[in-house]
Coordinates of C-alpha atoms in Angstrom, one line a residue:
M1 CA 48.7 117.0 -29.9
F2 CA 45.8 114.6 -27.3
E3 CA 48.7 111.8 -29.3
A4 CA 51.6 113.1 -28.1
E5 CA 49.4 113.0 -25.1
A6 CA 48.6 109.9 -25.2
V7 CA 52.2 108.4 -26.2
L8 CA 54.0 110.7 -23.1
A9 CA 51.1 109.3 -20.8
G10 CA 53.4 105.4 -20.9
L11 CA 56.4 107.5 -19.4
N12 CA 54.7 108.2 -16.1
D13 CA 57.0 106.7 -14.0
Y14 CA 60.2 109.2 -15.4
P15 CA 58.8 112.0 -15.4
I16 CA 62.9 113.5 -17.1
L17 CA 61.9 111.1 -19.8
Q18 CA 58.2 112.4 -20.2
S19 CA 59.7 116.5 -19.7
L20 CA 62.9 115.8 -22.7
A21 CA 60.1 113.3 -24.9
A22 CA 57.5 116.3 -24.7
I23 CA 60.4 118.9 -26.1
G24 CA 61.7 116.8 -28.5
L25 CA 58.6 116.3 -30.4
L26 CA 58.1 119.9 -29.8
A27 CA 61.6 120.6 -31.2
L28 CA 60.6 118.5 -34.3
L29 CA 57.1 119.8 -34.6
A30 CA 59.2 123.1 -34.9
T31 CA 60.9 122.5 -37.6
A32 CA 58.8 120.6 -39.2
A33 CA 56.5 124.0 -39.6
N34 CA 59.6 125.7 -40.7
W35 CA 60.2 123.4 -43.4
L36 CA 56.8 123.9 -44.4
T37 CA 56.6 127.9 -44.2
K38 CA 59.4 128.5 -46.4
H39 CA 59.1 124.8 -48.8
V40 CA 55.6 125.1 -49.1
L41 CA 53.8 128.4 -48.2
L42 CA 56.2 130.6 -49.3
R43 CA 57.1 129.3 -52.7
L44 CA 52.5 129.2 -52.9
V45 CA 52.5 133.0 -51.6
R46 CA 55.6 134.4 -54.2
R47 CA 52.5 132.2 -57.4
A48 CA 50.3 134.1 -55.3
L49 CA 51.7 137.2 -55.7
S50 CA 53.8 137.2 -59.5
L51 CA 55.3 140.1 -58.3
K52 CA 57.8 141.6 -60.9
L53 CA 61.1 143.2 -59.4
H54 CA 64.3 143.1 -60.5
P55 CA 67.5 141.2 -59.0
E56 CA 68.1 143.8 -55.7
A57 CA 64.3 144.6 -54.5
N58 CA 63.6 140.9 -55.0
N59 CA 66.2 140.4 -53.5
L60 CA 64.7 141.7 -50.3
F61 CA 61.5 140.4 -50.9
N62 CA 61.9 136.9 -50.2
S63 CA 64.4 138.1 -47.1
M64 CA 62.1 139.2 -45.8
I65 CA 59.5 136.4 -46.0
A66 CA 61.3 134.5 -44.5
R67 CA 61.8 136.4 -41.6
L68 CA 58.0 136.2 -41.3
A69 CA 58.5 132.9 -41.8
N70 CA 60.7 132.1 -38.6
V71 CA 57.8 133.3 -36.4
V72 CA 55.9 129.9 -37.1
P73 CA 58.1 127.6 -35.1
A74 CA 58.6 130.4 -32.5
I75 CA 54.8 130.7 -32.6
I76 CA 54.2 126.8 -32.3
I77 CA 57.4 126.9 -29.2
Y78 CA 55.5 129.4 -27.1
Q79 CA 52.3 127.6 -27.1
G80 CA 53.3 124.2 -27.2
V81 CA 55.8 124.1 -24.3
L82 CA 52.7 124.9 -21.7
A83 CA 51.6 121.7 -22.8
V84 CA 55.4 119.9 -21.9
P85 CA 54.7 118.0 -18.5
N86 CA 56.8 118.3 -15.0
L87 CA 59.1 121.4 -16.4
P88 CA 58.7 123.8 -13.4
D89 CA 57.0 127.3 -13.8
E90 CA 60.1 129.5 -14.2
A91 CA 61.3 126.7 -17.2
Q92 CA 58.3 127.8 -19.0
T93 CA 58.1 131.6 -17.9
V94 CA 61.7 131.5 -19.7
I95 CA 60.8 129.9 -22.8
R96 CA 58.1 131.8 -23.7
N97 CA 60.3 134.9 -23.3
V98 CA 62.4 133.7 -25.1
A99 CA 60.3 132.5 -27.9
A100 CA 58.6 136.3 -28.2
A101 CA 61.6 138.2 -28.1
F102 CA 63.0 136.0 -30.7
M103 CA 59.1 137.0 -32.6
I104 CA 59.7 140.2 -32.0
L105 CA 63.5 140.4 -32.6
T106 CA 62.1 138.3 -36.7
V107 CA 59.4 140.7 -37.4
I108 CA 61.2 144.2 -36.4
L109 CA 63.9 142.4 -38.5
A110 CA 60.9 142.0 -41.5
M111 CA 59.9 145.5 -41.1
A112 CA 63.5 146.9 -42.0
E113 CA 63.6 144.7 -44.3
G114 CA 60.2 145.9 -46.1
L115 CA 61.9 149.4 -45.6
S116 CA 65.1 148.7 -47.7
L117 CA 62.3 147.2 -50.3
V118 CA 60.9 149.8 -50.5
N119 CA 64.1 152.4 -51.1
A120 CA 65.2 149.6 -53.7
L121 CA 61.2 149.8 -55.7
Y122 CA 61.4 154.1 -55.0
S123 CA 65.2 154.4 -56.2
R124 CA 64.5 153.1 -59.6
R125 CA 61.3 155.9 -60.3
P126 CA 63.2 158.4 -62.6
G127 CA 62.7 161.2 -60.1
A128 CA 64.7 159.2 -57.4
R129 CA 68.0 161.2 -58.2
L130 CA 66.5 164.6 -57.2
R131 CA 64.4 164.0 -54.1
P132 CA 66.2 160.4 -52.2
I133 CA 64.1 158.2 -49.1
K134 CA 67.4 156.6 -48.1
G135 CA 68.0 159.2 -45.3
Y136 CA 64.5 158.2 -44.3
I137 CA 64.8 154.8 -44.4
Q138 CA 67.5 155.3 -42.7
V139 CA 65.9 156.9 -39.4
G140 CA 63.2 154.5 -40.0
K141 CA 65.3 151.5 -39.5
I142 CA 66.7 153.2 -36.2
V143 CA 63.6 153.6 -34.8
L144 CA 62.8 150.3 -35.6
Y145 CA 65.9 148.4 -33.9
A146 CA 65.7 150.8 -30.8
A147 CA 62.3 150.0 -30.7
A148 CA 63.6 146.3 -31.0
A149 CA 65.8 146.4 -28.1
I150 CA 63.8 148.2 -25.8
L151 CA 60.8 145.0 -26.6
V152 CA 62.9 142.0 -26.9
I153 CA 64.7 142.9 -23.0
A154 CA 61.8 143.8 -21.1
T155 CA 60.2 140.8 -23.0
L156 CA 62.6 138.9 -22.0
L157 CA 63.0 140.1 -18.2
D158 CA 59.2 140.3 -18.4
R159 CA 58.9 143.2 -17.4
S160 CA 57.0 147.0 -19.0
P161 CA 58.7 148.7 -21.8
L162 CA 57.5 151.7 -19.9
L163 CA 60.0 150.6 -16.8
L164 CA 62.8 150.8 -19.6
I165 CA 61.7 153.8 -21.0
S166 CA 62.1 155.6 -18.0
G167 CA 64.7 154.0 -16.5
L168 CA 66.7 155.4 -20.5
G169 CA 65.6 159.1 -19.5
A170 CA 67.5 158.9 -16.2
M171 CA 70.8 157.1 -17.2
A172 CA 71.1 159.3 -21.2
A173 CA 73.4 161.7 -19.7
V174 CA 75.7 159.6 -18.1
L175 CA 75.5 156.9 -20.8
L176 CA 76.1 160.0 -23.8
L177 CA 79.0 161.4 -21.1
V178 CA 81.0 157.9 -20.8
F179 CA 80.2 156.4 -23.9
K180 CA 80.4 159.4 -26.6
D181 CA 83.3 158.8 -28.3
T182 CA 81.6 154.9 -29.0
I183 CA 78.3 156.1 -29.8
L184 CA 79.8 158.5 -32.1
S185 CA 81.9 155.9 -33.9
L186 CA 78.8 153.2 -34.5
V187 CA 76.7 156.1 -35.7
A188 CA 79.8 156.7 -38.2
S189 CA 80.3 152.6 -39.2
V190 CA 76.6 153.4 -39.4
Q191 CA 76.6 155.3 -42.1
L192 CA 79.1 154.3 -43.8
T193 CA 78.3 151.1 -44.4
S194 CA 74.7 151.9 -45.0
N195 CA 75.6 154.5 -47.7
D196 CA 79.0 152.0 -48.9
M197 CA 81.9 154.7 -48.9
I198 CA 84.4 152.5 -47.8
R199 CA 85.3 149.4 -47.7
V200 CA 88.1 146.7 -47.1
G201 CA 90.5 147.6 -50.3
D202 CA 89.4 150.7 -51.0
W203 CA 92.3 153.7 -51.8
I204 CA 91.9 156.3 -50.3
E205 CA 93.4 160.2 -49.7
M206 CA 93.1 161.8 -46.3
P207 CA 95.5 164.9 -46.4
Q208 CA 94.7 166.4 -43.3
L209 CA 95.9 163.4 -41.8
N210 CA 99.3 162.2 -44.0
A211 CA 96.3 158.8 -45.4
N212 CA 97.3 158.0 -48.8
G213 CA 96.8 154.2 -49.2
D214 CA 95.3 151.2 -48.9
V215 CA 92.2 150.3 -46.1
I216 CA 93.3 147.0 -44.6
D217 CA 90.9 147.4 -41.7
L218 CA 87.0 148.3 -40.7
A219 CA 86.2 148.4 -37.0
L220 CA 84.0 150.6 -34.4
H221 CA 86.6 153.0 -33.5
T222 CA 89.1 152.8 -35.7
V223 CA 89.3 151.4 -39.2
K224 CA 93.5 151.3 -41.0
V225 CA 95.2 152.7 -43.7
Q226 CA 97.9 151.7 -44.8
N227 CA 99.8 154.4 -47.5
F228 CA 101.9 153.5 -50.2
D229 CA 104.9 153.9 -47.8
K230 CA 104.0 151.3 -46.2
T231 CA 103.1 153.2 -42.7
I232 CA 99.4 152.5 -41.0
T233 CA 97.0 155.7 -40.5
T234 CA 94.7 155.2 -38.2
I235 CA 92.3 157.1 -38.8
P236 CA 88.8 157.8 -35.5
T237 CA 85.9 156.3 -37.5
W238 CA 84.3 159.6 -37.1
R239 CA 86.2 161.8 -38.5
L240 CA 86.0 159.6 -42.1
I241 CA 82.0 161.1 -41.8
N242 CA 83.2 164.9 -39.8
E243 CA 85.5 165.7 -42.7
S244 CA 85.9 165.4 -46.2
F245 CA 87.8 162.6 -47.9
V246 CA 88.7 160.9 -51.5
N247 CA 87.9 157.3 -52.1
W248 CA 89.4 156.4 -55.2
R249 CA 86.7 153.2 -56.2
G250 CA 85.3 155.0 -59.1
M251 CA 88.7 155.2 -60.4
Q252 CA 89.0 151.5 -60.0
E253 CA 85.8 150.8 -61.4
S254 CA 85.3 152.9 -64.3
G255 CA 88.3 151.0 -66.2
G256 CA 90.1 154.4 -67.1
R257 CA 92.5 156.9 -64.5
R258 CA 92.9 160.9 -65.8
I259 CA 95.5 161.7 -67.2
M260 CA 95.5 166.1 -66.7
R261 CA 99.5 167.6 -67.0
S262 CA 100.0 170.1 -69.0
L263 CA 102.9 172.0 -70.9
L264 CA 104.0 175.4 -70.3
L265 CA 105.3 177.5 -74.0
D266 CA 106.9 179.9 -74.4
Q267 CA 104.6 182.5 -75.3
T268 CA 107.4 184.7 -77.7
N269 CA 107.6 182.0 -80.2
I270 CA 103.7 182.0 -81.0
R271 CA 102.9 182.8 -84.0
F272 CA 101.8 182.4 -87.7
L273 CA 102.9 179.8 -90.5
E274 CA 104.0 180.3 -93.7
A275 CA 102.7 178.6 -96.3
E276 CA 105.7 176.4 -97.1
E277 CA 105.9 175.4 -93.1
V278 CA 102.8 174.3 -93.7
E279 CA 103.7 172.0 -96.3
A280 CA 106.5 171.0 -94.3
L281 CA 104.3 169.6 -91.3
R282 CA 103.0 167.0 -93.9
R283 CA 105.5 164.7 -93.3
F284 CA 103.0 163.8 -90.0
V285 CA 100.4 161.5 -91.1
L286 CA 98.3 162.3 -87.6
L287 CA 98.3 166.4 -89.2
D288 CA 97.2 164.8 -92.7
H289 CA 93.1 165.1 -91.9
Y290 CA 93.6 167.9 -89.9
L291 CA 95.4 170.6 -92.4
D292 CA 93.2 170.0 -95.1
T293 CA 90.3 170.8 -93.2
K294 CA 92.1 174.1 -91.8
A295 CA 93.0 175.0 -94.7
R296 CA 89.8 174.8 -96.4
E297 CA 88.2 176.0 -93.8
I298 CA 90.3 179.4 -93.7
S299 CA 91.1 179.4 -97.6
E300 CA 86.7 179.9 -98.1
W301 CA 86.8 182.4 -95.1
N302 CA 89.7 184.5 -97.1
A303 CA 88.2 184.5 -100.2
S304 CA 85.1 185.7 -98.6
L305 CA 86.7 188.8 -97.1
L306 CA 88.3 189.9 -99.6
R307 CA 85.4 189.2 -102.0
A308 CA 84.0 191.8 -100.0
G309 CA 86.4 194.0 -100.7
R310 CA 88.0 193.8 -96.4
D311 CA 92.1 195.0 -96.2
Q312 CA 94.3 191.6 -96.3
V313 CA 95.0 192.3 -92.3
N314 CA 91.9 190.7 -91.5
T315 CA 92.5 187.5 -93.4
R316 CA 92.8 184.0 -91.6
R317 CA 96.2 182.0 -90.7
Q318 CA 97.2 179.1 -89.5
T319 CA 99.7 179.5 -85.9
N320 CA 102.2 176.9 -85.6
V321 CA 101.0 177.0 -81.9
G322 CA 96.8 176.1 -82.6
T323 CA 98.5 172.6 -85.4
F324 CA 100.1 172.2 -82.9
R325 CA 97.2 171.4 -80.1
A326 CA 96.3 169.1 -83.2
Y327 CA 99.1 166.9 -83.1
M328 CA 98.8 166.5 -80.1
Q329 CA 94.7 165.9 -80.1
A330 CA 95.3 163.7 -83.3
Y331 CA 98.3 161.5 -80.9
L332 CA 96.6 160.8 -78.5
K333 CA 93.3 160.5 -80.8
A334 CA 95.9 156.6 -82.1
H335 CA 97.7 156.1 -78.4
P336 CA 97.0 152.0 -77.6
G337 CA 97.3 153.3 -73.9
I338 CA 94.1 156.3 -74.2
A339 CA 90.5 155.6 -73.3
R340 CA 88.5 156.5 -76.6
D341 CA 85.2 155.8 -74.9
K342 CA 85.8 158.3 -72.4
T343 CA 86.3 162.8 -72.7
L344 CA 90.0 162.9 -74.5
M345 CA 90.7 166.9 -75.7
V346 CA 93.1 169.2 -76.0
R347 CA 92.7 172.4 -74.3
Q348 CA 94.5 176.1 -74.3
R349 CA 94.1 177.6 -70.7
D350 CA 94.7 181.3 -69.3
P351 CA 97.7 182.7 -70.2
T352 CA 100.4 182.9 -67.3
P353 CA 103.5 185.1 -66.2
E354 CA 104.9 181.2 -66.3
G355 CA 103.8 180.6 -69.7
L356 CA 101.0 179.6 -72.1
P357 CA 99.2 176.6 -70.6
L358 CA 97.7 173.6 -72.9
E359 CA 96.6 170.8 -71.1
V360 CA 95.9 166.8 -71.5
Y361 CA 92.9 166.3 -70.5
C362 CA 92.4 162.6 -70.8
F363 CA 92.5 159.0 -69.4
A364 CA 94.5 156.3 -69.7
N365 CA 93.5 152.7 -69.8
T366 CA 94.3 151.2 -66.5
V367 CA 93.9 151.7 -63.4
V368 CA 97.5 150.4 -62.5
W369 CA 99.5 153.1 -61.0
E370 CA 102.9 152.3 -62.7
E371 CA 101.5 151.1 -66.3
Y372 CA 99.3 154.3 -65.6
E373 CA 102.9 156.1 -64.8
G374 CA 105.0 154.7 -67.5
I375 CA 101.8 156.2 -70.4
Q376 CA 101.5 159.3 -68.5
S377 CA 105.8 159.8 -69.5
D378 CA 106.0 158.3 -72.6
I379 CA 102.8 160.9 -74.2
F380 CA 104.5 163.8 -72.7
D381 CA 108.4 162.5 -73.3
H382 CA 107.0 162.5 -77.0
F383 CA 105.9 165.8 -76.5
L384 CA 108.0 167.8 -74.5
A385 CA 110.8 165.9 -77.4
I386 CA 108.3 166.8 -80.7
L387 CA 108.3 171.2 -79.9
P388 CA 110.9 172.1 -81.4
E389 CA 109.5 171.0 -84.7
F390 CA 106.5 173.4 -84.3
D391 CA 109.4 175.8 -83.5
L392 CA 107.6 175.8 -79.8
R393 CA 109.9 175.6 -77.0
L394 CA 108.8 175.6 -73.7
F395 CA 109.0 178.4 -70.2
Q396 CA 111.8 178.1 -67.9
A397 CA 113.0 180.5 -65.2
P398 CA 116.4 181.9 -65.6
T399 CA 119.0 179.1 -64.0
G400 CA 122.7 179.7 -62.6
R401 CA 124.0 179.1 -66.2
D402 CA 121.7 181.8 -68.6
M403 CA 123.0 184.0 -65.8
R404 CA 126.7 183.2 -66.3
G405 CA 126.3 183.0 -70.0
M406 CA 124.3 186.1 -69.6
V407 CA 127.7 187.7 -67.5
A408 CA 130.2 185.7 -70.2
S409 CA 128.4 188.2 -73.2
I410 CA 129.0 191.0 -71.7
Q411 CA 131.8 190.8 -70.7
A412 CA 133.2 189.5 -74.4
G413 CA 131.6 192.7 -75.4
T414 CA 133.5 194.6 -73.5

């Protein structure tokens, strides 16, 4: 510092140049200190701590330390500006206030990164899903940011923070009334982004607002959704927090889309299969394993009943609907468009007045809409066409053609 004063002493005849040279030297010193802190001291700190963290926590830790390192050049400027000659007191005060505000903001941001680090480390614990602390971390961040705002403004204005707090108390009712929508939208935006509930490009569905399409814009007050018919739905941001919506991002990231559709079978066609009918169904390669396994199981069951002297009415037989259900299951497992690493089943639901539902529950191995619909349609085209081979048919309500045929047959009989 004394060498710098000696150099500046030769510029006494030029006070402006003297001040500029001192400011330049101070800026150079702050830049050098910042570089040394980030590239030398921080590396020594990391090596000394030798923490073994997972990538997310390691990035948060590095970010927190890097933010703290920014305090060093701010301290140098805060103290060094007093040594700048010929600098007005007002300018010194402004520079020192800005440097102090920067230090406060930097420390607060580093503390916020520390809270995120605590959450990242806690989330790796086995019981973290049962008792998450993310909500408490977010409340802590809000408190930190509120304190930072008050302290920074008070520092820049060179006033006591207590004056700002008392003034905010008097203005709170007016601010809440005037900026109600903005405050709601701001809080909603923070919650949406911090919880990663929605991103630009996500496919969301919100039937109560006629929204079903891709998010194209996320703003403070509104979220724009381009529906699949190319219309635009504008949703107030706060409604995404207050009301439910479906985000299809999870489906798209999983690589498969669910197929869940039922065939409603006419229950009057459900019956036992005769032995020759079972043999005839062996034409279907997909049924080989099922028919062999089922025949062995039923044979052992019936043999035990007969040995016990039970009536033959208690014996078991194969049914056309059960065999068709097994065929559907085997067909889905063999289909190249169905994901084999996800849930796959064909189940029978409760009988209804409209027929017996056989529900297909599986996942296509694509999330592309056109390909998904093609796979689903091909599968059910086949199931509908193959039904007569099992002496089954779909339930269908009587149509005008059925009524005319019935009337014609009655008239012909008379």
